[in-house]
Backbone as a chain_set.jsonl record, in Angstrom:
{"seq": "MKTFHLYLSLIITVSIVGSLPILEKITLAKMNITQMIFYRSLSQTLILGVVVWFCGSSLSSGIPIKYTVYALLQGVAITIMLFFYFSAIKTTDVSFVYPLIAASPLITYILAIVVLNEPFNIIRLSGVILVIGGIILILHSK", "coords": {"N": [[24.839, -34.954, 8.599], [22.153, -33.211, 8.176], [22.58, -31.005, 9.988], [23.657, -29.039, 8.128], [22.256, -29.319, 6.16], [20.462, -27.803, 7.5], [21.556, -25.919, 8.103], [22.013, -24.353, 6.119], [19.553, -24.17, 4.94], [19.248, -22.328, 6.2], [20.827, -20.34, 5.641], [20.104, -19.174, 3.296], [17.279, -18.501, 3.333], [17.078, -16.396, 4.807], [19.039, -14.983, 3.05], [17.199, -14.026, 1.501], [15.11, -13.596, 3.007], [16.171, -10.27, 3.435], [16.946, -9.225, 1.912], [14.977, -9.391, -0.155], [12.927, -7.136, 0.244], [13.224, -4.491, -0.436], [13.866, -5.151, -3.174], [11.384, -5.36, -3.299], [9.633, -2.638, -3.011], [11.522, -1.067, -4.765], [9.787, -2.157, -6.821], [7.545, -1.48, -6.281], [7.504, 1.386, -6.879], [6.483, 1.403, -9.05], [4.31, 0.348, -9.467], [0.941, -1.107, -8.662], [-0.435, -1.853, -5.166], [-2.367, -3.871, -5.677], [-1.706, -4.896, -7.488], [1.156, -6.111, -7.627], [0.734, -7.567, -5.289], [-1.524, -10.089, -6.421], [0.976, -10.34, -8.782], [2.704, -11.555, -7.726], [1.601, -13.574, -5.827], [1.039, -14.938, -8.689], [3.483, -16.006, -9.393], [4.083, -17.383, -7.885], [2.09, -19.967, -7.526], [2.694, -20.588, -10.023], [5.129, -21.784, -9.603], [5.256, -23.073, -7.776], [3.411, -25.132, -8.48], [4.776, -26.709, -11.491], [7.239, -27.312, -9.588], [4.716, -29.454, -7.636], [4.106, -31.157, -10.118], [6.667, -31.576, -10.897], [7.632, -33.193, -9.392], [5.743, -35.32, -8.815], [3.877, -35.362, -6.484], [0.763, -35.146, -4.621], [-2.258, -33.717, -3.87], [-4.049, -34.429, -2.79], [-3.632, -36.054, -0.781], [-5.187, -37.288, 1.548], [-4.965, -36.051, 3.238], [-6.597, -34.285, 6.147], [-8.833, -32.16, 6.542], [-9.044, -29.914, 8.448], [-6.609, -29.726, 8.396], [-6.069, -28.907, 5.446], [-7.994, -26.27, 5.689], [-6.702, -24.66, 7.524], [-4.105, -24.599, 6.039], [-4.885, -22.854, 4.143], [-6.175, -20.601, 5.195], [-3.677, -19.79, 6.411], [-3.056, -19.008, 3.728], [-4.533, -16.421, 3.009], [-4.413, -15.278, 5.468], [-1.188, -13.658, 4.637], [-2.378, -13.05, 2.42], [-3.535, -10.652, 3.924], [-1.236, -9.182, 5.615], [0.04, -8.786, 3.201], [-0.503, -6.859, 1.884], [-0.987, -5.175, 3.895], [1.379, -4.166, 4.965], [3.052, -3.377, 2.034], [1.572, -1.197, 2.129], [2.931, 0.001, 3.803], [5.567, -0.125, 3.148], [5.351, 1.59, 1.647], [4.896, 3.795, 1.234], [6.92, 4.889, 3.629], [10.722, 4.455, 4.611], [11.576, 1.861, 3.48], [13.411, 0.54, 5.421], [12.894, 1.77, 8.249], [10.833, 0.189, 8.086], [10.166, -2.499, 7.528], [12.724, -3.417, 10.019], [10.381, -2.733, 12.305], [8.509, -5.228, 11.755], [10.071, -6.869, 12.649], [9.43, -7.669, 15.299], [7.223, -10.158, 15.076], [8.649, -11.75, 16.006], [8.635, -11.859, 18.822], [5.045, -12.461, 19.439], [5.202, -15.08, 17.787], [6.374, -16.918, 19.936], [5.441, -16.025, 22.054], [2.839, -17.197, 21.273], [4.28, -20.01, 20.245], [4.525, -21.565, 22.573], [2.06, -21.463, 24.198], [-0.241, -22.652, 22.038], [1.53, -24.996, 20.795], [2.514, -25.896, 23.296], [5.374, -25.104, 23.331], [8.407, -25.699, 25.122], [8.833, -23.281, 28.104], [11.847, -20.502, 27.552], [14.593, -19.056, 28.48], [16.811, -17.834, 27.65], [15.717, -17.92, 24.735], [13.962, -15.978, 25.331], [15.022, -13.68, 26.895], [16.766, -13.648, 23.642], [14.298, -12.773, 21.955], [13.852, -10.842, 23.888], [15.939, -8.986, 23.185], [15.742, -8.621, 20.511], [13.223, -6.438, 20.726], [14.524, -4.854, 22.364], [16.043, -3.531, 19.913], [13.509, -2.888, 18.426], [12.583, -0.373, 19.743], [14.801, 1.004, 19.711], [15.151, 1.393, 16.99], [12.205, 2.847, 15.898], [13.416, 5.684, 17.235], [14.587, 6.343, 15.741], [13.197, 7.197, 14.0]], "CA": [[24.183, -34.324, 7.257], [20.755, -32.874, 8.837], [23.38, -29.72, 10.235], [24.367, -28.383, 6.377], [20.656, -29.082, 5.49], [19.303, -26.895, 8.439], [22.623, -24.027, 7.98], [22.065, -23.994, 4.238], [18.598, -23.403, 4.538], [18.371, -20.143, 6.962], [21.058, -19.061, 4.891], [19.029, -19.13, 1.744], [15.57, -18.214, 3.648], [17.62, -14.722, 5.838], [19.405, -13.848, 2.065], [16.215, -13.696, 0.857], [14.106, -12.09, 2.829], [16.77, -9.985, 3.501], [17.588, -8.464, 0.065], [13.204, -8.902, -1.129], [12.262, -5.675, 0.588], [15.253, -3.832, -1.303], [13.37, -5.415, -4.746], [9.366, -4.546, -3.143], [9.891, -1.271, -2.283], [11.746, 0.011, -5.819], [8.777, -2.409, -7.74], [6.33, -0.876, -5.464], [7.054, 3.081, -7.325], [6.066, 1.873, -10.465], [3.395, -1.081, -9.467], [0.368, -0.576, -6.921], [-0.565, -2.02, -4.689], [-3.142, -4.883, -5.381], [-1.014, -6.056, -8.58], [1.958, -6.866, -6.959], [0.325, -8.973, -4.833], [-1.918, -10.523, -7.232], [2.077, -11.636, -9.643], [3.072, -12.235, -6.923], [0.749, -14.634, -6.272], [0.585, -16.23, -9.791], [4.704, -16.709, -10.137], [4.104, -18.917, -6.39], [1.3, -20.658, -8.118], [2.836, -21.609, -10.993], [5.946, -22.356, -9.586], [4.763, -24.717, -6.826], [2.576, -26.153, -10.106], [5.926, -27.366, -11.747], [7.136, -28.292, -8.093], [4.027, -30.661, -8.052], [4.492, -32.082, -11.429], [7.897, -33.225, -11.603], [7.515, -34.194, -8.138], [5.196, -36.643, -8.731], [3.003, -34.961, -5.685], [-0.821, -35.453, -4.721], [-2.498, -32.47, -2.932], [-4.993, -35.078, -1.751], [-3.026, -37.302, -0.128], [-6.072, -38.267, 2.971], [-5.355, -34.827, 4.914], [-7.269, -34.031, 7.454], [-9.773, -31.559, 6.087], [-8.973, -29.056, 9.126], [-5.438, -28.789, 8.096], [-6.054, -28.108, 4.584], [-8.397, -25.047, 5.776], [-6.023, -23.874, 7.906], [-3.897, -23.623, 4.849], [-6.381, -21.626, 3.071], [-5.98, -19.312, 6.523], [-2.893, -19.383, 6.193], [-2.889, -18.205, 2.675], [-5.472, -15.116, 3.185], [-3.348, -13.898, 6.16], [-0.033, -13.61, 4.434], [-2.211, -11.293, 1.326], [-4.273, -9.068, 4.392], [-0.269, -9.286, 5.536], [1.164, -8.09, 2.035], [-1.932, -6.078, 1.345], [-0.295, -3.907, 4.567], [3.431, -4.37, 5.044], [3.193, -2.702, 1.461], [0.926, 0.324, 1.851], [3.576, 0.593, 4.636], [6.726, 0.977, 2.688], [5.128, 1.987, 0.293], [4.916, 5.24, 2.142], [7.815, 5.003, 4.112], [11.816, 3.757, 4.025], [11.44, -0.494, 3.908], [15.323, -0.137, 6.195], [12.036, 1.277, 9.237], [9.622, -0.553, 8.386], [11.32, -4.225, 7.358], [12.981, -3.887, 11.265], [9.447, -3.243, 12.762], [8.343, -6.383, 11.539], [10.982, -8.548, 13.863], [8.619, -7.817, 16.239], [6.81, -11.259, 14.812], [8.937, -12.683, 17.227], [7.371, -12.037, 20.463], [4.056, -13.399, 19.115], [6.043, -16.58, 17.901], [8.028, -17.191, 21.278], [4.363, -16.518, 23.157], [1.996, -18.432, 20.42], [4.004, -21.323, 20.503], [3.952, -21.691, 24.433], [0.053, -21.423, 24.292], [-0.536, -23.37, 21.873], [1.891, -25.602, 20.765], [2.718, -26.802, 24.531], [6.541, -25.065, 23.534], [9.156, -24.835, 26.262], [9.344, -21.87, 28.002], [13.306, -20.773, 27.788], [14.799, -17.049, 29.577], [17.388, -17.785, 26.342], [14.534, -17.4, 23.575], [12.55, -14.99, 25.97], [16.073, -12.489, 26.004], [16.831, -13.083, 22.142], [13.009, -11.953, 21.599], [13.625, -8.944, 24.56], [16.972, -8.319, 22.518], [14.909, -7.944, 19.061], [12.219, -5.866, 20.768], [14.796, -3.356, 22.478], [16.137, -3.328, 18.734], [12.728, -2.244, 18.017], [12.311, -0.008, 19.976], [15.948, 1.752, 18.688], [15.011, 1.869, 15.523], [11.342, 3.986, 16.217], [14.053, 6.623, 18.083], [15.507, 7.051, 14.838], [12.111, 8.345, 12.763]], "C": [[23.121, -32.682, 7.546], [20.987, -31.424, 8.685], [23.572, -29.171, 9.404], [22.75, -28.516, 6.485], [20.022, -27.888, 6.767], [20.053, -25.403, 7.924], [22.402, -23.66, 6.753], [21.044, -23.747, 4.563], [17.857, -21.884, 5.561], [19.752, -19.546, 6.777], [20.688, -18.74, 4.213], [17.912, -18.562, 2.294], [16.322, -16.81, 4.013], [18.406, -14.322, 4.8], [18.301, -13.317, 0.764], [15.463, -12.462, 1.028], [14.52, -11.449, 3.821], [17.082, -8.737, 3.017], [15.551, -8.004, -0.686], [13.066, -7.991, -0.798], [12.441, -4.51, 0.003], [13.868, -4.238, -3.094], [11.321, -4.897, -4.809], [9.016, -3.519, -3.467], [9.881, -0.952, -3.79], [10.538, -0.974, -7.255], [7.612, -1.629, -7.748], [5.942, 1.027, -6.047], [6.582, 2.558, -8.461], [4.174, 0.682, -10.585], [2.137, -0.042, -8.214], [0.03, -2.589, -6.625], [-1.104, -4.389, -4.434], [-2.328, -5.689, -6.568], [-0.389, -6.667, -8.552], [1.386, -7.991, -6.129], [-0.304, -9.994, -6.211], [-0.057, -10.931, -8.562], [2.811, -11.817, -8.949], [2.992, -13.712, -6.224], [0.459, -15.938, -7.268], [2.135, -16.421, -9.853], [4.293, -17.757, -8.582], [3.338, -20.168, -6.995], [2.136, -21.509, -8.377], [5.001, -22.526, -10.985], [5.689, -23.791, -8.657], [3.675, -25.791, -8.346], [3.536, -27.029, -10.152], [6.565, -27.928, -10.542], [5.857, -29.928, -8.598], [4.161, -32.029, -9.108], [5.438, -32.74, -11.959], [7.992, -33.984, -9.848], [6.355, -35.554, -7.615], [3.943, -36.649, -7.38], [1.86, -35.302, -6.305], [-1.019, -34.478, -3.733], [-3.68, -33.185, -2.782], [-4.452, -36.303, -1.768], [-3.255, -37.582, 1.113], [-5.011, -37.087, 3.784], [-6.405, -34.784, 4.618], [-7.855, -33.309, 6.07], [-9.33, -30.095, 6.667], [-7.805, -28.566, 8.461], [-5.253, -28.165, 6.453], [-6.625, -26.839, 4.484], [-7.134, -24.131, 6.416], [-4.289, -23.366, 7.268], [-3.715, -22.68, 3.74], [-6.036, -20.265, 4.069], [-4.906, -18.676, 6.226], [-2.719, -17.628, 4.544], [-3.596, -16.401, 2.952], [-4.75, -14.13, 4.071], [-2.152, -13.682, 5.521], [-0.425, -12.437, 3.116], [-2.498, -10.153, 2.547], [-2.332, -8.662, 4.629], [-0.056, -8.31, 4.156], [0.667, -6.967, 1.901], [-0.668, -4.759, 2.617], [1.211, -3.396, 4.884], [3.984, -3.365, 3.632], [2.926, -1.838, 0.879], [2.024, 1.135, 3.187], [4.895, 0.791, 3.69], [6.723, 1.138, 1.134], [5.115, 3.384, 0.675], [6.126, 5.9, 2.692], [8.975, 4.199, 3.644], [11.719, 3.249, 4.856], [12.794, 0.117, 5.103], [13.964, 0.333, 7.676], [11.71, 0.6, 8.997], [9.862, -2.173, 8.061], [11.678, -4.274, 9.676], [12.097, -4.176, 11.99], [8.485, -4.567, 12.458], [8.995, -7.819, 12.342], [10.557, -8.698, 14.889], [7.457, -9.239, 16.993], [6.823, -12.429, 15.74], [8.068, -13.911, 18.81], [6.389, -12.902, 20.599], [3.936, -14.806, 18.889], [5.414, -17.203, 19.47], [5.713, -17.474, 22.123], [3.245, -17.432, 22.478], [1.925, -19.644, 20.635], [3.949, -22.317, 22.177], [2.889, -22.76, 24.891], [-0.351, -22.371, 23.674], [-0.337, -23.759, 21.207], [2.513, -26.338, 21.88], [4.584, -26.559, 24.633], [6.971, -25.42, 24.671], [9.403, -23.168, 26.636], [11.382, -22.617, 28.151], [13.26, -19.651, 28.091], [15.635, -16.912, 28.194], [16.977, -16.632, 25.459], [14.753, -15.721, 24.271], [14.536, -13.86, 25.299], [16.569, -12.636, 25.196], [15.654, -11.98, 22.241], [12.85, -10.358, 22.7], [15.091, -8.359, 23.533], [16.106, -7.415, 21.488], [14.161, -6.845, 19.094], [12.723, -4.325, 21.549], [15.454, -2.354, 21.132], [15.022, -2.317, 18.049], [12.653, -0.29, 17.671], [13.342, 1.914, 19.488], [15.437, 2.777, 17.513], [13.039, 2.806, 15.555], [11.799, 4.834, 16.613], [14.345, 7.084, 17.097], [14.967, 8.11, 14.33], [11.974, 10.049, 13.054]], "O": [[23.347, -31.519, 7.211], [20.37, -30.652, 7.95], [23.877, -28.086, 9.899], [22.135, -27.577, 6.99], [18.995, -27.247, 6.545], [19.569, -24.333, 7.554], [22.662, -22.511, 6.396], [21.118, -22.526, 4.693], [16.912, -21.1, 5.64], [20.082, -18.543, 7.41], [20.801, -17.514, 4.201], [17.384, -17.884, 1.413], [15.974, -15.953, 3.201], [18.843, -13.2, 5.059], [18.414, -12.66, -0.271], [15.186, -11.417, 0.44], [13.974, -11.531, 4.921], [17.366, -7.641, 3.499], [15.071, -7.04, -1.282], [12.983, -7.337, -1.837], [11.63, -3.585, 0.064], [13.276, -3.402, -3.776], [10.508, -4.457, -5.622], [8.065, -3.37, -4.234], [8.823, -0.633, -4.334], [10.486, -0.548, -8.408], [6.905, -1.222, -8.67], [4.935, 1.713, -5.874], [6.102, 3.468, -9.137], [3.345, 0.476, -11.471], [2.243, 0.934, -7.471], [0.119, -3.679, -7.19], [-0.725, -5.379, -3.809], [-2.3, -6.92, -6.601], [-0.528, -7.773, -9.072], [1.605, -9.184, -6.344], [0.509, -10.584, -6.923], [-0.174, -11.996, -9.168], [3.853, -12.322, -9.369], [3.828, -14.606, -6.092], [0.035, -17.081, -7.1], [2.27, -17.342, -10.659], [4.351, -18.985, -8.659], [3.871, -21.277, -6.975], [2.482, -22.544, -7.808], [5.685, -23.24, -11.718], [5.87, -24.997, -8.829], [3.571, -26.945, -8.76], [3.593, -27.976, -9.367], [6.437, -29.147, -10.435], [5.989, -30.882, -9.365], [4.26, -33.248, -8.969], [5.534, -33.67, -12.76], [8.375, -35.085, -9.453], [6.221, -36.299, -6.644], [3.209, -37.622, -7.209], [1.602, -35.597, -7.472], [-0.199, -34.296, -2.833], [-4.611, -32.403, -2.592], [-4.665, -37.292, -2.47], [-2.39, -37.973, 1.897], [-4.398, -37.357, 4.817], [-7.084, -35.008, 3.616], [-7.567, -33.626, 4.915], [-9.199, -29.15, 5.889], [-7.718, -27.426, 8.003], [-4.518, -27.213, 6.189], [-6.222, -26.09, 3.594], [-6.699, -23.106, 5.889], [-3.549, -22.45, 7.628], [-2.942, -22.119, 2.964], [-5.705, -19.152, 3.661], [-4.824, -17.498, 5.88], [-2.504, -16.423, 4.413], [-2.891, -15.395, 3.036], [-4.483, -12.941, 3.894], [-1.664, -13.096, 6.487], [0.278, -11.507, 2.721], [-2.002, -9.03, 2.468], [-1.943, -7.824, 3.815], [-0.016, -7.086, 4.28], [1.408, -5.99, 1.788], [0.115, -3.883, 2.25], [1.797, -2.316, 4.959], [4.995, -2.677, 3.767], [3.344, -1.417, -0.199], [2.008, 2.327, 3.495], [5.242, 1.957, 3.505], [7.413, 0.989, 0.126], [5.631, 4.045, -0.226], [6.447, 7.062, 2.444], [8.847, 3.418, 2.702], [11.7, 3.411, 6.077], [12.533, -0.713, 5.974], [13.832, -0.655, 8.398], [12.16, -0.323, 9.675], [9.407, -2.902, 8.943], [11.023, -4.964, 10.457], [12.131, -5.266, 12.562], [7.591, -4.704, 13.293], [8.689, -8.997, 12.532], [10.956, -9.603, 15.623], [7.044, -9.479, 18.127], [6.076, -13.33, 16.121], [7.618, -14.95, 19.293], [6.396, -13.848, 21.387], [3.123, -15.592, 19.376], [4.361, -17.721, 19.842], [5.059, -18.459, 22.465], [2.779, -18.367, 23.13], [0.985, -20.379, 20.938], [3.445, -23.372, 22.564], [2.761, -23.861, 25.426], [-0.912, -23.225, 24.36], [-1.162, -23.664, 20.299], [3.067, -27.398, 21.587], [5.272, -27.217, 25.414], [6.086, -25.552, 25.517], [9.864, -22.237, 25.976], [11.963, -23.667, 28.426], [12.201, -19.023, 28.088], [15.294, -15.961, 27.491], [17.298, -15.455, 25.294], [15.391, -14.738, 23.894], [15.002, -13.544, 24.205], [17.444, -11.772, 25.222], [15.798, -10.782, 22.487], [12.197, -9.327, 22.533], [15.084, -7.165, 23.232], [15.837, -6.214, 21.482], [14.088, -6.125, 18.098], [12.125, -3.249, 21.573], [15.482, -1.124, 21.082], [15.291, -1.32, 17.379], [12.651, 0.51, 16.735], [13.012, 3.064, 19.201], [15.348, 3.974, 17.237], [13.142, 3.684, 14.698], [10.87, 5.635, 16.721], [14.481, 8.307, 17.117], [15.395, 9.246, 14.129], [11.308, 10.753, 12.296]]}, "num_chains": 1, "name": "protein.A"}
């Protein structure tokens, strides 16, 4: 059951992440970047509020302040990232910009080894290198 949940989660995530840039590009044709970030954040806040309310979750369940700060910093980082991402897709083809974001696994892979002490794995590194090769091809297509 754990494997099914994993694959279902991945399929849903990839489907949303893969199709969302199209909707973002369409929306940004009539909305400025600040409005887009505001409405996205508002919808996320409302949905999470409903989930917390229905599930009876407590937002203050003895979590050390350090982890609350980490979560808040992630929100700041996402907001900054969205601003620059929306700026990029507003000015050029989303089919050019979005694949370039695929460079992020290289950063994630290196940080996971250095910060989280995850093991080095040549197969994973090979996958990251293949992604970087794809990015180079996309850069040369413009």
